[in-house]
Amino acid sequence: MPKVLNYTPAWLSKPNPGHEIFVPSAKQSDSSSLLVGSNGKRNAKPGPRRTIAQRGTEVFIAVGKEIRWADLVYLKEAWEDKQQREKSSGKGKDTDSQYGDNHAQGYRTIKTTVADDIRQLIISPNANYLAILTTHTVHIAILPEPSHLTAPDTGPMKLKTYTLGPTTHVTSQSGIVSALWHPLGVNGTCLVTVTEDAVVRVWELSTADRWSFDRPTLAIDLKKLADGTSADQDFGASGSGMNKGFSPDSFEMEVASACFPARGSGGWSPMTLWIAMREGDVYALCPLLPEKFSPPPTLIPSLSVSIVAKIATIEDDPEVSQKSKLLAQQQLAWMSDIDMQEPVYIEASLGEPAAEVYNRPSKPGRIPKLQGPFDFDLAPEESEDELDSLLSDIYVIGPKVDGDELMLGEEDELELDDGDNDAGLSMGIVCLSASSGRVSICLDLDGVEAQWLPRSKSKTSRFIEDEDPPSLLTFQVLDTLRDGEVWDGNWPMFSLDYDSRYSFYITDTSSITFMSLTPWVFRLESELTEGTAGTDFRVELLAKGQNTIRERIYTQKADDRSSPLAASTLIRDPDLGCFLLTATPHGPISVSFEAPDFEYDLIRRSRSPTYDSEPDKPLTLYEPRPVYQPAHSFEESSALPSLLEKLRHSKYKRLLKEEVRLSPATLTIMTDAHKVLSEETHRIGTAAAELFRRCERLQIELRNQIQKANDVANRVEAITGTDFDDEEPAMTNNEVLEQRIQAAKDNQKKITERIERLKKLQSKGTNRELSDKEKAWIDEVALVESKITDKGEDAPEGNGKEPWSRYAEVMSLKEDLLEQAKELAVAEEPVASPNLKIPSEIRKAKIAQVMSLLDRETALVEGARSRLERLSMA
């Protein structure tokens, strides 16, 4: 869990430019007030609000129909420069400063051509395109370099934009729920849009070809595909004349969200589109590829190895179903088409190697099979609350890439894209969020693989009815909202963390929650790979225990539903630090975190020898809390003047100049005025009550801070010894502290010596039993001793002799041979048999042979004796 240091800083608060870029202008506020109904609330359909896009330290914020651009580093440094100048000269303006009004500014307003409020901003992987989404339309903006956005003129500017699908994504058609940049798109130029009516479209954008923005290269109607039985059927999206009548499919297959796993995931994950339906069903579409795609270096080799290994395993196995074998053959044909291609190398982004571009295989087909709906194993019982089953967002973490298995037998090492891939879970994780705040964490044990529908005349069509639906294992179910915070317009959204792909943030209407799966992901992977005794028990403990980190990091008033939070954006920069950024229609909200320890180490290593270290920060004795911001009700203009202006142009304008009389017309006017005034007075009264409560809370917190400071002062005085000395101290504070530290060291030394003495006494007085290893060592020593020394016991029966008996035999042979040698030496002189003569060469050879045998036996005896001596000494 990241440690929260503070909340929204001063340079993002009123009245600084960092706050103004997040709020609408006065003209926008007046125009938006005209859209408010008689009940004072917008009847907007709930949906995702991703109104903040990030490019390094730059942010793009959607405010109504406009986009605000800002460089956060510039805004922070400009505010710090202004504060420094005010302290030094007492004047807030200085034309000589680089942050003055006549110099380049770090914020701009970007005008768009959208007809409705912007709901989502999705930036491309290479940060050169920006997808601008309303409820029904999509616009693609070409982002310029930061130097072109930074200019002394802070007036509105226009970007070059293209309307995506001018006849497809229009107000008369279904709304758009997700727009995703395909992970395998060539230089991040492939966009996938998913509409509410379950239609997936793939757009391969190119500024050189304007037609690429008009028509998608692939359009799939998931409702048709779910009922499809043959690849020869037409699964394309219907035109503008499609039937809008009610059907069970249109109700059950209303899309809530869709997502791709990360580009560096293993297996088929980078080309798998996961779709979460509003009613709770989950589907997968694999492989979903554009006509030209650019895979990472590990994708094609890993898939090739897995497909070949799978075919070799199941080809001759009679227990494997015929459907599985035919599916493996389809995957082999798909991979063979890629292997036959020669990739085209194109220039990638700056600092990246050249990208390999492949064409989408034409066999078995370009439209994959729709897998699902998935069955949820071990799912909790159905709740009485309908919001528990209404899904709002989906986040899928792909399996890790097994680099060791992939590069088995290869000499060159392969560098992986992501750091988490080599240390993670070898299966996918599917996270689902519901409108009630419930988060379901599921494991994809089987893994989603590529599947296609068979041809109409193919023999695989007979196996379609026998297949089992895929399933997901529900690992944990957690709640992120309290009872009073749940309402039907809530739409929780996932936001990725910058530290690990196994941690994320969940942003709903009124709160932000941090969740991390790292406490159990790596433990589960070790249990599954090692497979030691007791694995089932330990895995069960992991599943039943609350191992997932869940921490609420920000909460605003739950009843203020007119100011929903936008999806959080995580930013990490040396100049800005680590913080989370979100926004409401009334201003930004940020939460700053403590930087990890390894970042401090990298900073220290990169510093120059002449760097002057910064002073240590003081110890924080308070808990961080959000700074109080006055309620926006105090700043809203009254709607009563607009009501009076409306009455002046109505049929009741005569009554405004006459005396008040009791009549139906007067009652109508008074009723309308009462509606406006009652709502405004209620908002102002609620805001004033909140201000009063904050003032009381401020007094309580001030007393607590004074009490904590007093406790710290008493502890310091107790350490220095100045709390009980009535007379003047005989020693200074330093001397008292040094004396106490020395006394503590001496006491520690005495305690250590005493512990060592107790350990020695305990080892002498304790007669503990010998371990199995010690008993085995004793038996081995006795066996060696019995083989070397003669204890007078009978020799054990066996084919060979013991070493000590062989030694005795060798000694006896030595004596006999010495005697024989002496006799031979004496017998050299011819005495009795003058005719018997032995050549001297033969005699010398025999004697040399005997002496070598004696030396060998002597060496064996000496070696056995030295080994026995070593064993006895040990």
PDB file of C-alpha atoms in Angstrom, residues 166-321:
ATOM      1  CA  PRO A 166     -19.178   9.697 -39.843  1.00  0.00           C
ATOM      2  CA  THR A 167     -22.004   7.387 -40.915  1.00  0.00           C
ATOM      3  CA  THR A 168     -21.384   4.699 -38.272  1.00  0.00           C
ATOM      4  CA  HIS A 169     -20.894   6.416 -34.922  1.00  0.00           C
ATOM      5  CA  VAL A 170     -23.718   8.913 -34.962  1.00  0.00           C
ATOM      6  CA  THR A 171     -26.390   9.947 -32.502  1.00  0.00           C
ATOM      7  CA  SER A 172     -29.052   7.790 -34.170  1.00  0.00           C
ATOM      8  CA  GLN A 173     -27.021   4.629 -33.596  1.00  0.00           C
ATOM      9  CA  SER A 174     -26.029   2.836 -30.395  1.00  0.00           C
ATOM     10  CA  GLY A 175     -23.728   4.549 -27.932  1.00  0.00           C
ATOM     11  CA  ILE A 176     -20.022   3.827 -27.563  1.00  0.00           C
ATOM     12  CA  VAL A 177     -18.825   2.207 -24.341  1.00  0.00           C
ATOM     13  CA  SER A 178     -15.143   1.520 -25.084  1.00  0.00           C
ATOM     14  CA  ALA A 179     -12.452   2.654 -27.477  1.00  0.00           C
ATOM     15  CA  LEU A 180      -9.225   0.660 -27.223  1.00  0.00           C
ATOM     16  CA  TRP A 181      -5.918   1.052 -29.004  1.00  0.00           C
ATOM     17  CA  HIS A 182      -5.001  -2.445 -30.160  1.00  0.00           C
ATOM     18  CA  PRO A 183      -1.788  -3.689 -28.439  1.00  0.00           C
ATOM     19  CA  LEU A 184      -0.536  -5.167 -31.736  1.00  0.00           C
ATOM     20  CA  GLY A 185      -1.375  -2.218 -33.949  1.00  0.00           C
ATOM     21  CA  VAL A 186       1.389  -0.947 -36.203  1.00  0.00           C
ATOM     22  CA  ASN A 187       2.973   1.956 -34.286  1.00  0.00           C
ATOM     23  CA  GLY A 188      -0.188   2.255 -32.225  1.00  0.00           C
ATOM     24  CA  THR A 189      -2.510   3.258 -35.077  1.00  0.00           C
ATOM     25  CA  CYS A 190      -5.209   0.591 -34.710  1.00  0.00           C
ATOM     26  CA  LEU A 191      -8.345   1.531 -32.771  1.00  0.00           C
ATOM     27  CA  VAL A 192     -11.065  -0.901 -31.670  1.00  0.00           C
ATOM     28  CA  THR A 193     -14.484   0.512 -30.822  1.00  0.00           C
ATOM     29  CA  VAL A 194     -17.195  -1.401 -28.962  1.00  0.00           C
ATOM     30  CA  THR A 195     -20.772  -0.143 -28.906  1.00  0.00           C
ATOM     31  CA  GLU A 196     -23.626  -0.883 -26.548  1.00  0.00           C
ATOM     32  CA  ASP A 197     -25.320  -3.185 -29.057  1.00  0.00           C
ATOM     33  CA  ALA A 198     -22.280  -5.551 -28.998  1.00  0.00           C
ATOM     34  CA  VAL A 199     -20.682  -4.515 -32.287  1.00  0.00           C
ATOM     35  CA  VAL A 200     -16.880  -4.579 -32.470  1.00  0.00           C
ATOM     36  CA  ARG A 201     -15.152  -2.523 -35.150  1.00  0.00           C
ATOM     37  CA  VAL A 202     -11.449  -2.446 -36.005  1.00  0.00           C
ATOM     38  CA  TRP A 203     -10.089   0.786 -37.498  1.00  0.00           C
ATOM     39  CA  GLU A 204      -6.587   0.951 -38.995  1.00  0.00           C
ATOM     40  CA  LEU A 205      -5.886   4.649 -39.121  1.00  0.00           C
ATOM     41  CA  SER A 206      -3.520   6.445 -41.459  1.00  0.00           C
ATOM     42  CA  THR A 207      -3.292  10.184 -42.002  1.00  0.00           C
ATOM     43  CA  ALA A 208      -2.238   9.521 -45.584  1.00  0.00           C
ATOM     44  CA  ASP A 209      -5.493   7.638 -46.287  1.00  0.00           C
ATOM     45  CA  ARG A 210      -8.562   9.597 -45.259  1.00  0.00           C
ATOM     46  CA  TRP A 211     -10.822   6.638 -46.085  1.00  0.00           C
ATOM     47  CA  SER A 212      -9.309   4.753 -43.142  1.00  0.00           C
ATOM     48  CA  PHE A 213     -11.351   7.041 -40.851  1.00  0.00           C
ATOM     49  CA  ASP A 214     -14.605   6.410 -42.728  1.00  0.00           C
ATOM     50  CA  ARG A 215     -14.945   2.642 -42.749  1.00  0.00           C
ATOM     51  CA  PRO A 216     -13.585  -0.056 -40.435  1.00  0.00           C
ATOM     52  CA  THR A 217     -11.456  -2.853 -41.811  1.00  0.00           C
ATOM     53  CA  LEU A 218     -13.380  -5.372 -39.713  1.00  0.00           C
ATOM     54  CA  ALA A 219     -16.852  -5.195 -38.145  1.00  0.00           C
ATOM     55  CA  ILE A 220     -18.302  -8.025 -36.061  1.00  0.00           C
ATOM     56  CA  ASP A 221     -21.799  -8.233 -34.583  1.00  0.00           C
ATOM     57  CA  LEU A 222     -21.380 -10.328 -31.441  1.00  0.00           C
ATOM     58  CA  LYS A 223     -25.098 -11.136 -31.235  1.00  0.00           C
ATOM     59  CA  LYS A 224     -24.897 -12.840 -34.631  1.00  0.00           C
ATOM     60  CA  LEU A 225     -21.581 -14.455 -33.801  1.00  0.00           C
ATOM     61  CA  ALA A 226     -22.936 -15.921 -30.557  1.00  0.00           C
ATOM     62  CA  ASP A 227     -25.530 -17.880 -32.531  1.00  0.00           C
ATOM     63  CA  GLY A 228     -23.255 -18.668 -35.467  1.00  0.00           C
ATOM     64  CA  THR A 229     -22.455 -22.221 -36.486  1.00  0.00           C
ATOM     65  CA  SER A 230     -20.405 -21.740 -39.640  1.00  0.00           C
ATOM     66  CA  ALA A 231     -17.682 -19.368 -40.740  1.00  0.00           C
ATOM     67  CA  ASP A 232     -19.517 -18.869 -44.053  1.00  0.00           C
ATOM     68  CA  GLN A 233     -22.281 -16.850 -42.374  1.00  0.00           C
ATOM     69  CA  ASP A 234     -22.384 -13.062 -42.416  1.00  0.00           C
ATOM     70  CA  PHE A 235     -21.394 -11.646 -39.016  1.00  0.00           C
ATOM     71  CA  GLY A 236     -20.992  -8.052 -40.126  1.00  0.00           C
ATOM     72  CA  ALA A 237     -22.761  -5.163 -38.429  1.00  0.00           C
ATOM     73  CA  SER A 238     -26.133  -4.196 -39.825  1.00  0.00           C
ATOM     74  CA  GLY A 239     -26.624  -0.848 -41.493  1.00  0.00           C
ATOM     75  CA  SER A 240     -28.643   2.156 -40.434  1.00  0.00           C
ATOM     76  CA  GLY A 241     -31.867   0.340 -41.207  1.00  0.00           C
ATOM     77  CA  MET A 242     -31.391  -2.300 -38.555  1.00  0.00           C
ATOM     78  CA  ASN A 243     -34.327  -3.374 -36.445  1.00  0.00           C
ATOM     79  CA  LYS A 244     -34.425  -1.470 -33.161  1.00  0.00           C
ATOM     80  CA  GLY A 245     -37.069  -3.681 -31.577  1.00  0.00           C
ATOM     81  CA  PHE A 246     -36.633  -5.483 -28.272  1.00  0.00           C
ATOM     82  CA  SER A 247     -35.028  -8.921 -28.206  1.00  0.00           C
ATOM     83  CA  PRO A 248     -33.490 -11.030 -25.430  1.00  0.00           C
ATOM     84  CA  ASP A 249     -30.064 -10.704 -27.040  1.00  0.00           C
ATOM     85  CA  SER A 250     -30.228  -6.911 -27.041  1.00  0.00           C
ATOM     86  CA  PHE A 251     -30.977  -6.988 -23.319  1.00  0.00           C
ATOM     87  CA  GLU A 252     -28.530  -9.693 -22.207  1.00  0.00           C
ATOM     88  CA  MET A 253     -25.729  -8.567 -24.540  1.00  0.00           C
ATOM     89  CA  GLU A 254     -25.653  -4.892 -23.655  1.00  0.00           C
ATOM     90  CA  VAL A 255     -21.931  -4.162 -23.391  1.00  0.00           C
ATOM     91  CA  ALA A 256     -20.593  -2.481 -20.247  1.00  0.00           C
ATOM     92  CA  SER A 257     -16.860  -2.435 -21.046  1.00  0.00           C
ATOM     93  CA  ALA A 258     -14.090  -4.181 -22.976  1.00  0.00           C
ATOM     94  CA  CYS A 259     -10.328  -4.456 -22.644  1.00  0.00           C
ATOM     95  CA  PHE A 260      -7.147  -6.038 -24.021  1.00  0.00           C
ATOM     96  CA  PRO A 261      -4.423  -7.470 -21.771  1.00  0.00           C
ATOM     97  CA  ALA A 262      -1.027  -5.791 -21.911  1.00  0.00           C
ATOM     98  CA  ARG A 263       1.132  -6.067 -25.014  1.00  0.00           C
ATOM     99  CA  GLY A 264       3.851  -8.013 -23.202  1.00  0.00           C
ATOM    100  CA  SER A 265       1.527 -10.730 -21.860  1.00  0.00           C
ATOM    101  CA  GLY A 266       2.123 -14.359 -22.691  1.00  0.00           C
ATOM    102  CA  GLY A 267       0.146 -16.758 -24.859  1.00  0.00           C
ATOM    103  CA  TRP A 268      -2.755 -15.476 -26.945  1.00  0.00           C
ATOM    104  CA  SER A 269      -3.513 -12.629 -24.502  1.00  0.00           C
ATOM    105  CA  PRO A 270      -2.345  -9.625 -26.592  1.00  0.00           C
ATOM    106  CA  MET A 271      -4.832 -10.510 -29.339  1.00  0.00           C
ATOM    107  CA  THR A 272      -7.746 -11.430 -27.036  1.00  0.00           C
ATOM    108  CA  LEU A 273     -10.588  -8.945 -26.588  1.00  0.00           C
ATOM    109  CA  TRP A 274     -12.514  -9.429 -23.342  1.00  0.00           C
ATOM    110  CA  ILE A 275     -16.068  -8.080 -23.263  1.00  0.00           C
ATOM    111  CA  ALA A 276     -18.116  -7.601 -20.078  1.00  0.00           C
ATOM    112  CA  MET A 277     -21.860  -7.376 -20.519  1.00  0.00           C
ATOM    113  CA  ARG A 278     -23.969  -5.152 -18.326  1.00  0.00           C
ATOM    114  CA  GLU A 279     -26.069  -8.097 -17.117  1.00  0.00           C
ATOM    115  CA  GLY A 280     -23.024 -10.006 -15.826  1.00  0.00           C
ATOM    116  CA  ASP A 281     -21.855 -12.206 -18.729  1.00  0.00           C
ATOM    117  CA  VAL A 282     -18.237 -12.255 -19.912  1.00  0.00           C
ATOM    118  CA  TYR A 283     -17.081 -13.148 -23.428  1.00  0.00           C
ATOM    119  CA  ALA A 284     -13.711 -13.441 -25.173  1.00  0.00           C
ATOM    120  CA  LEU A 285     -12.836 -12.911 -28.819  1.00  0.00           C
ATOM    121  CA  CYS A 286      -9.537 -14.485 -29.890  1.00  0.00           C
ATOM    122  CA  PRO A 287      -7.665 -13.839 -32.139  1.00  0.00           C
ATOM    123  CA  LEU A 288      -8.856 -10.324 -32.992  1.00  0.00           C
ATOM    124  CA  LEU A 289      -6.229  -8.776 -35.276  1.00  0.00           C
ATOM    125  CA  PRO A 290      -6.068  -5.926 -37.786  1.00  0.00           C
ATOM    126  CA  GLU A 291      -5.034  -6.625 -41.373  1.00  0.00           C
ATOM    127  CA  LYS A 292      -1.469  -5.621 -40.494  1.00  0.00           C
ATOM    128  CA  PHE A 293      -0.166  -6.175 -36.992  1.00  0.00           C
ATOM    129  CA  SER A 294       3.171  -5.774 -35.226  1.00  0.00           C
ATOM    130  CA  PRO A 295       3.798  -8.405 -32.509  1.00  0.00           C
ATOM    131  CA  PRO A 296       6.447  -8.139 -29.771  1.00  0.00           C
ATOM    132  CA  PRO A 297       9.588 -10.294 -30.192  1.00  0.00           C
ATOM    133  CA  THR A 298       8.343 -13.025 -27.847  1.00  0.00           C
ATOM    134  CA  LEU A 299       4.818 -13.511 -29.210  1.00  0.00           C
ATOM    135  CA  ILE A 300       5.322 -15.470 -32.445  1.00  0.00           C
ATOM    136  CA  PRO A 301       8.079 -17.784 -31.062  1.00  0.00           C
ATOM    137  CA  SER A 302       6.115 -18.575 -27.906  1.00  0.00           C
ATOM    138  CA  LEU A 303       2.934 -19.366 -29.823  1.00  0.00           C
ATOM    139  CA  SER A 304       4.842 -21.508 -32.328  1.00  0.00           C
ATOM    140  CA  VAL A 305       6.502 -23.519 -29.560  1.00  0.00           C
ATOM    141  CA  SER A 306       3.239 -24.047 -27.672  1.00  0.00           C
ATOM    142  CA  ILE A 307       1.273 -25.103 -30.780  1.00  0.00           C
ATOM    143  CA  VAL A 308       3.918 -27.590 -31.927  1.00  0.00           C
ATOM    144  CA  ALA A 309       4.249 -29.043 -28.423  1.00  0.00           C
ATOM    145  CA  LYS A 310       0.476 -29.321 -28.117  1.00  0.00           C
ATOM    146  CA  ILE A 311       0.114 -31.183 -31.401  1.00  0.00           C
ATOM    147  CA  ALA A 312       2.961 -33.553 -30.537  1.00  0.00           C
ATOM    148  CA  THR A 313       1.280 -34.318 -27.205  1.00  0.00           C
ATOM    149  CA  ILE A 314      -2.288 -34.930 -28.326  1.00  0.00           C
ATOM    150  CA  GLU A 315      -1.745 -36.361 -31.808  1.00  0.00           C
ATOM    151  CA  ASP A 316      -1.498 -40.004 -30.730  1.00  0.00           C
ATOM    152  CA  ASP A 317      -3.437 -39.739 -27.471  1.00  0.00           C
ATOM    153  CA  PRO A 318      -6.719 -41.655 -27.783  1.00  0.00           C
ATOM    154  CA  GLU A 319      -8.218 -39.905 -24.740  1.00  0.00           C
ATOM    155  CA  VAL A 320      -8.098 -36.485 -26.388  1.00  0.00           C
ATOM    156  CA  SER A 321     -11.332 -35.526 -28.124  1.00  0.00           C
TER     157      SER A 321
END
